[in-house]
Coordinates of C-alpha atoms in Angstrom, one line a residue:
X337 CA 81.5 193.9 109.4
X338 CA 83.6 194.9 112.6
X339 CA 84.4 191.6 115.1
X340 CA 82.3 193.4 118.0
X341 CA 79.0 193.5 115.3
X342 CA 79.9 190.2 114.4
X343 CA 79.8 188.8 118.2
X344 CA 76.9 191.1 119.2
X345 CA 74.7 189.4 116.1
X346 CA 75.7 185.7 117.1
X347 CA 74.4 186.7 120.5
X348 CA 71.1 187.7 119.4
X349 CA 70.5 184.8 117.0
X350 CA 71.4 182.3 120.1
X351 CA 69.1 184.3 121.9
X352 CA 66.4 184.2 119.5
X353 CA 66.6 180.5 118.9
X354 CA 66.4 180.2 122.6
X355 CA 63.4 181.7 122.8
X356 CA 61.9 179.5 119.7
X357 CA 63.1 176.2 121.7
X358 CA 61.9 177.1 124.6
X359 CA 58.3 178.2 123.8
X360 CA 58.6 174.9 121.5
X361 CA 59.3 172.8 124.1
X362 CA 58.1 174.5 127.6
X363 CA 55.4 172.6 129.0
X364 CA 52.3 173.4 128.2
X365 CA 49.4 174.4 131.1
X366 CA 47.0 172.4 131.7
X367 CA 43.5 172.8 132.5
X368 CA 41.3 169.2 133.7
X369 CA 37.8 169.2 133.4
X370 CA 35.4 166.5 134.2
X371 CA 31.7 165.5 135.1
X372 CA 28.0 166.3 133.6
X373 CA 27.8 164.6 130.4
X374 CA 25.0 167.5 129.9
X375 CA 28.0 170.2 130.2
X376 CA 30.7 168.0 128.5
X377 CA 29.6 169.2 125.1
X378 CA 29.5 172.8 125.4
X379 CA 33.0 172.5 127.5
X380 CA 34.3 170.8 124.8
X381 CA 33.6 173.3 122.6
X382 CA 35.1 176.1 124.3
X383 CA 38.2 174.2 125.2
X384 CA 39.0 173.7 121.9
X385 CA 38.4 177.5 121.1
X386 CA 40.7 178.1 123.9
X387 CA 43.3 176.3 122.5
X388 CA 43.2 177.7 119.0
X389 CA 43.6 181.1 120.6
X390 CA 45.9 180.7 123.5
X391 CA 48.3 178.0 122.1
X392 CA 50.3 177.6 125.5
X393 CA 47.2 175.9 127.2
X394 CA 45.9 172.4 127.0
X395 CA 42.2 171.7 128.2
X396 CA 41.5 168.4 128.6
X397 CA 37.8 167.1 129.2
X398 CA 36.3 164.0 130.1
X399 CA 32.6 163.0 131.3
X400 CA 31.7 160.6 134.0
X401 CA 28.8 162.6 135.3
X402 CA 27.9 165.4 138.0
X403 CA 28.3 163.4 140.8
X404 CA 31.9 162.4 139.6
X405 CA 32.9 165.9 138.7
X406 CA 31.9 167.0 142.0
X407 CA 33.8 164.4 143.8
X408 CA 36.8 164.6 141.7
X409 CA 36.8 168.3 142.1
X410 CA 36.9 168.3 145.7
X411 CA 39.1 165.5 146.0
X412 CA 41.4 167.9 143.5
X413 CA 41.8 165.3 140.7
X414 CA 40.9 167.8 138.1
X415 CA 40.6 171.7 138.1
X416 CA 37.1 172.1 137.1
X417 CA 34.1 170.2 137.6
X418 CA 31.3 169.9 135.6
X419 CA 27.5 169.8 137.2
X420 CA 24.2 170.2 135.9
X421 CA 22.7 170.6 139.4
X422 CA 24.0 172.7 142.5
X423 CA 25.9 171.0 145.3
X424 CA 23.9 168.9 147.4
X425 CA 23.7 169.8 151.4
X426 CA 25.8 166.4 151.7
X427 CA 28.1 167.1 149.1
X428 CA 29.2 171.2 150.9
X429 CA 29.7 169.2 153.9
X430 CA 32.1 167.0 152.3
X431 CA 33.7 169.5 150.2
X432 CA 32.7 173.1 152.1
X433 CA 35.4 175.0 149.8
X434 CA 33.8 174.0 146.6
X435 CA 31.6 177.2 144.7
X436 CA 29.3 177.0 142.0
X437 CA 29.8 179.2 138.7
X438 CA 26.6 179.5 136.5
X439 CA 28.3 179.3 132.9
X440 CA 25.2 178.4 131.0
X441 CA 20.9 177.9 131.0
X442 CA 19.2 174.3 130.0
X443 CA 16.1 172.8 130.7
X444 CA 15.1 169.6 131.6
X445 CA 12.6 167.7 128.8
X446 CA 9.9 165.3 128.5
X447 CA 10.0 163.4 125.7
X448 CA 7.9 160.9 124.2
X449 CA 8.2 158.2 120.9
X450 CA 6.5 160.1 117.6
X451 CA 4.2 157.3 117.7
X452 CA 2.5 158.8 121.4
X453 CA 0.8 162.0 120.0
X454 CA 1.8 165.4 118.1
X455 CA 0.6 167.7 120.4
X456 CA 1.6 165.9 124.0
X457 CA 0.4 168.7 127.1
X458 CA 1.5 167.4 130.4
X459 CA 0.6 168.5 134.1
X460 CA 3.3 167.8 136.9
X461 CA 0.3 165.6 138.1
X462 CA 0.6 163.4 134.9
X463 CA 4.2 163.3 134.9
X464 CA 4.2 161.8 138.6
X465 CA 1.9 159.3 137.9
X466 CA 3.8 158.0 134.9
X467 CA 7.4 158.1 136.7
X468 CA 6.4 156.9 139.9
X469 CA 4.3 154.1 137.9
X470 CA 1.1 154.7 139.0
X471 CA -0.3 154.2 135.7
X472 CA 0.8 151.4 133.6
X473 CA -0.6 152.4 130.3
X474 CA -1.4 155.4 128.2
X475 CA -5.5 154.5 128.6
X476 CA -5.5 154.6 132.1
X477 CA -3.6 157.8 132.1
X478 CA -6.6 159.6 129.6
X479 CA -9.2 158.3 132.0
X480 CA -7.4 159.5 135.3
X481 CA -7.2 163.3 134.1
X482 CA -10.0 163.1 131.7
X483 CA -7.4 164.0 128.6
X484 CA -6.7 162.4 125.2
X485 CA -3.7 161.3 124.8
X486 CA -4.5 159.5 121.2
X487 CA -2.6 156.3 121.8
X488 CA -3.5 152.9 124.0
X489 CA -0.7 150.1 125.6
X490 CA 1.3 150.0 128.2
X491 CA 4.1 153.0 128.8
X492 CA 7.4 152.3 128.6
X493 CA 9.3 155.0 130.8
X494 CA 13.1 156.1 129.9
X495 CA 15.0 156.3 132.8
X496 CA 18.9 157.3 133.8
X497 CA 20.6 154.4 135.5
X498 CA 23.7 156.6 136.4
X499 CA 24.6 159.5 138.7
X500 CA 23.0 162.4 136.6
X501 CA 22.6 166.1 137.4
X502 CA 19.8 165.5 134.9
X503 CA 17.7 163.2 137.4
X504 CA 18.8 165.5 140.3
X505 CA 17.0 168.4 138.8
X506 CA 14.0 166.3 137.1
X507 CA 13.0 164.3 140.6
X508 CA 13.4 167.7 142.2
X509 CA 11.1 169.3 140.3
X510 CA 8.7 166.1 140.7
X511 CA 9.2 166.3 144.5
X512 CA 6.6 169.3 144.8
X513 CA 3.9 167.3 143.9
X514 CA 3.1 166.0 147.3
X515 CA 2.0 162.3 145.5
X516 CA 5.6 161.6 144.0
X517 CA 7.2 159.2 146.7
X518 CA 10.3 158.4 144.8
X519 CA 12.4 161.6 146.6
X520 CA 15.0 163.2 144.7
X521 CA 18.8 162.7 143.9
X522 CA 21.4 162.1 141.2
X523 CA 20.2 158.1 141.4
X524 CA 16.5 157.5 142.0
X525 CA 15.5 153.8 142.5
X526 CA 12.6 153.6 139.7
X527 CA 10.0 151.2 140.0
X528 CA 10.8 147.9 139.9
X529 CA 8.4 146.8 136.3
X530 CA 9.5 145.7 133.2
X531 CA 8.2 149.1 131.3
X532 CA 11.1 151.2 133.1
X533 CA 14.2 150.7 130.7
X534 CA 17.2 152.3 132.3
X535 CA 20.2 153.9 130.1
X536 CA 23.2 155.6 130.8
X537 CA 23.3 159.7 130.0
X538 CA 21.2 161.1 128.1
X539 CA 22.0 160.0 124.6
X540 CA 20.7 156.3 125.8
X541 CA 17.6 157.7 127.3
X542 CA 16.9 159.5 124.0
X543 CA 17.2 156.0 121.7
X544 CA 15.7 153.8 124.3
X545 CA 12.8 156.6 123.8
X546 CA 12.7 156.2 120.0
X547 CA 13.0 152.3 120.2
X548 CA 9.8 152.0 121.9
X549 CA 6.6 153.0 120.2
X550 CA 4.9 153.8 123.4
X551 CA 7.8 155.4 125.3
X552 CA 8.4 158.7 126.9
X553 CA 11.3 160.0 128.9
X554 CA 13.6 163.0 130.3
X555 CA 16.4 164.3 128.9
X556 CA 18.2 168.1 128.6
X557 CA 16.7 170.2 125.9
X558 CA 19.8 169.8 123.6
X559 CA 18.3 166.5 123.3
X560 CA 15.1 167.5 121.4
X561 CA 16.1 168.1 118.2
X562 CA 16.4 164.3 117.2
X563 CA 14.1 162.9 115.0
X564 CA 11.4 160.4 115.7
X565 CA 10.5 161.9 119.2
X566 CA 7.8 164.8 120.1
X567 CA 8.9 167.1 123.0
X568 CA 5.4 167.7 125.6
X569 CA 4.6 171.0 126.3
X570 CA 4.7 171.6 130.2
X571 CA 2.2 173.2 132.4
X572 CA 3.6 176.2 134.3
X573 CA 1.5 176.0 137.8
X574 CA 2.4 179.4 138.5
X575 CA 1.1 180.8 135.3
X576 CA -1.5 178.1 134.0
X577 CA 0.4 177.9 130.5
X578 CA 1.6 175.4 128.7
X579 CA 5.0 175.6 127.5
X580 CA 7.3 173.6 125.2
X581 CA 11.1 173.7 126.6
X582 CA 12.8 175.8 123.7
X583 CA 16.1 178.5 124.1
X584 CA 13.6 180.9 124.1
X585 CA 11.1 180.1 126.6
X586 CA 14.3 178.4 129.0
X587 CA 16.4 182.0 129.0
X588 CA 12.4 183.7 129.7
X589 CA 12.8 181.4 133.6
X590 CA 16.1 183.5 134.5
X591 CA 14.9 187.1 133.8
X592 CA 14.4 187.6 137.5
X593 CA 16.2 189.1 140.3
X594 CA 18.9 186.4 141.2
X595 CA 20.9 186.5 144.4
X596 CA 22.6 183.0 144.8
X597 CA 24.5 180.6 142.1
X598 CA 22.2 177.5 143.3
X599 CA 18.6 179.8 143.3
X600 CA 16.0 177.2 141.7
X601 CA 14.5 178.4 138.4
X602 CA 11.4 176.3 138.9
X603 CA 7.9 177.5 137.9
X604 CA 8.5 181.1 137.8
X605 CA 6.0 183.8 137.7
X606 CA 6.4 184.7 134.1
X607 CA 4.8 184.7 131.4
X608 CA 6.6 182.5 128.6
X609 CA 8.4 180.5 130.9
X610 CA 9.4 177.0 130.8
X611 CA 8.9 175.6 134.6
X612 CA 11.6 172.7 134.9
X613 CA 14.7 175.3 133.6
X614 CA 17.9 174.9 135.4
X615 CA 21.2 176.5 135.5
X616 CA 24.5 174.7 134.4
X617 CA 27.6 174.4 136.5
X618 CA 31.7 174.8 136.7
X619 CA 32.6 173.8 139.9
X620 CA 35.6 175.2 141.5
X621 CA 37.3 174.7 144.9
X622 CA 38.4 178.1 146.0
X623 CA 41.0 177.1 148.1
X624 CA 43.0 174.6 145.4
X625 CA 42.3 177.0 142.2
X626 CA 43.5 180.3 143.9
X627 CA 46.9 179.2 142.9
X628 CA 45.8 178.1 139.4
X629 CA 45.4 181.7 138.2
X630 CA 45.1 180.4 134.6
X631 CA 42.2 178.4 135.5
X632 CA 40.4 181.3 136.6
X633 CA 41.5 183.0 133.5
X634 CA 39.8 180.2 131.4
X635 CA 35.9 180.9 133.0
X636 CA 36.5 184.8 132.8
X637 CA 37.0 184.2 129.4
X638 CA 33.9 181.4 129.2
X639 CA 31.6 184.1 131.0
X640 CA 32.7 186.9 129.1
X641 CA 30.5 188.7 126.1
X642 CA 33.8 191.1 124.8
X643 CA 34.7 189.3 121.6
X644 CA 32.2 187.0 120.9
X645 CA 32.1 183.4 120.8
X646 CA 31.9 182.5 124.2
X647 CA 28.6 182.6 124.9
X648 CA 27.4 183.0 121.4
X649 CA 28.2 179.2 120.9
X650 CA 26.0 178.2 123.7
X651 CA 23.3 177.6 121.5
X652 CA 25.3 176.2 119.0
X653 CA 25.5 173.5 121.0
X654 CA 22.2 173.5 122.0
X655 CA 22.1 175.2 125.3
X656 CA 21.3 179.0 126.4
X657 CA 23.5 181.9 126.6
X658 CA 23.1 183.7 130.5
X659 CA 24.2 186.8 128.3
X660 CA 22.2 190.1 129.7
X661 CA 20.7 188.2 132.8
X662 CA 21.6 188.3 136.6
X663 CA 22.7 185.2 136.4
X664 CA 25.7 186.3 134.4
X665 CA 26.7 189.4 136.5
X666 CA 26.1 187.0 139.6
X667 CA 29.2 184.4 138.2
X668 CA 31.0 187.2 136.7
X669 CA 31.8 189.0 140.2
X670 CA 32.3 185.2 141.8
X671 CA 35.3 184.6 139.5
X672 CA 36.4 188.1 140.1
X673 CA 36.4 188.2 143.5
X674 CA 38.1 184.4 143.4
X675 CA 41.1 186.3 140.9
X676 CA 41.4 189.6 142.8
X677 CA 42.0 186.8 146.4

């Protein structure tokens, strides 16, 4: 082999081990999530997805709650924030750059101890009497709406004690009942009586629930698949159906014309559908992410339907897919406008 070949083929290997050192040992980038520990484990499982695929990135996630996501976000502590509520008035007027991305469908759950009754059917009058504690126990309820409930005792009621996007949407939904007193917000302050037993996310509320023979409670509907509980079926007011809080009957709420990310999927007009469903939350600031193109790379790839998993796994996890509804073409052209800027 001539000298020249000989130098030319040193020069490539140096380059080529170069190249091996330095995607070794360049930084990786890094995308911070935190907040709604509704969201945490479906943004769990697409960060690690993520990573499989696109090796260069890191996605780190953490909980803490929607009202902490929110804050951090706006306070640019992490990249995305989690939420399973839209902003509050208070919370654009601290943070006015902050934008909401649908990325997902849930609904919000009653749930009572396996000892209560099989077949629990519950109005939004029932549900206000038992949360705000106008009725102590279970026989007092039966006589007030002439129903059988099939269990007597007091009521223990399940309760968040922390900032939850869960509450937000719950007390929300309560609030247009013109007899629930208790207003709305990530932190209610619940009757001051022994039955309320306050826990922290919803995984507490859910064993304080099956700890207690007489208990009921709200949680999100990937809660509902534990044992020992029954899940109440729900009257729609603007239908005059009851309906149990399933994927199915939760995706059935958003098959309407939607023209804003916070739009409220309360008690629609549709047959099949589960009144208290909600839409889940990233939370961007436009301003800070604009520069973090990756970032915005990461929820394209969460919203999109090319390839798979993305929102396939939503249900995995226990969640629904906003896959073929407005709500998806709606998030899909806010991160697309946010990339094109």
């Amino acid at each position: 082999m001539g000298r020249l070949k000989k130098v030319v083929l040193i020069l490539l290997l140096l380059d080529a081990t170069m190249i091996c050192f330095l995607a070794i040992n360049s930084p990786r980038k890094k995308i911070t999530i935190a907040g709604s520990s509704t969201v945490f484990p479906l943004a769990q499982r697409w960060g690690d997805i993520y990573m499989d695929l696109y090796t260069h990135m890191s996605v780190e996630i953490t909980g803490g709650g929607s009202g902490m996501g929110i804050i951090a976000t706006g306070e640019h502590t992490v990249d995305i924030g989690m939420s399973s509520h839209p902003l509050e008035q208070s919370q654009r007027k601290r943070f006015p750059y902050l934008v909401e991305i649908p990325i997902a469908l849930d609904g919000v759950a009653i749930v009572a101890n396996e000892n209560v009754n099989d077949t629990l059917k519950l109005t939004r009058e029932m549900i206000v009497s038992i949360f705000s504690g106008v009725v102590d126990t279970w026989d007092e309820l039966e006589e007030m709406f002439n129903v059988s409930i099939g269990i007597s005792g007091e009521i223990i009621v399940c309760v968040r004690a922390d900032k939850s996007g869960t509450t937000d949407v719950f007390s929300k939904w309560l609030s247009m009942d013109p007899n629930w007193t208790l207003g709305h917000g990530e932190v209610i302050s619940w009757p001051k009586s022994p039955r309320f037993i306050s826990g922290n996310g919803n995984q507490e509320v859910l064993i304080n629930v099956k700890n207690n023979p007489s208990a009921i409670g709200y949680v999100g509907l990937a809660y509902t698949t534990s044992e020992g509980i029954v899940v109440a079926e729900i009257l729609n007011p603007s239908t005059g159906e009851y309906i149990e809080p399933s994927q199915d009957t939760v995706k059935i709420a958003a098959q309407r014309e939607i023209l804003y990310p916070n739009e409220s999927l309360f008690d629609p007009n549709i047959s099949g559908a589960y009144p208290i469903s909600r839409s889940l939350y990233f939370i961007i600031d436009r301003e800070f992410i604009i520069a973090k193109k990756y970032v915005i790379e990461f929820i394209r790839w969460v919203l999109d339907d090319n390839g798979g998993q993305r929102q396939e796994i939503v249900r995995d996890v226990g969640y629904v897919e906003i896959s073929g509804t407005k709500l998806q073409e709606l998030a899909i052209s806010i991160i697309e406008e946010l990339y094109e800027s």
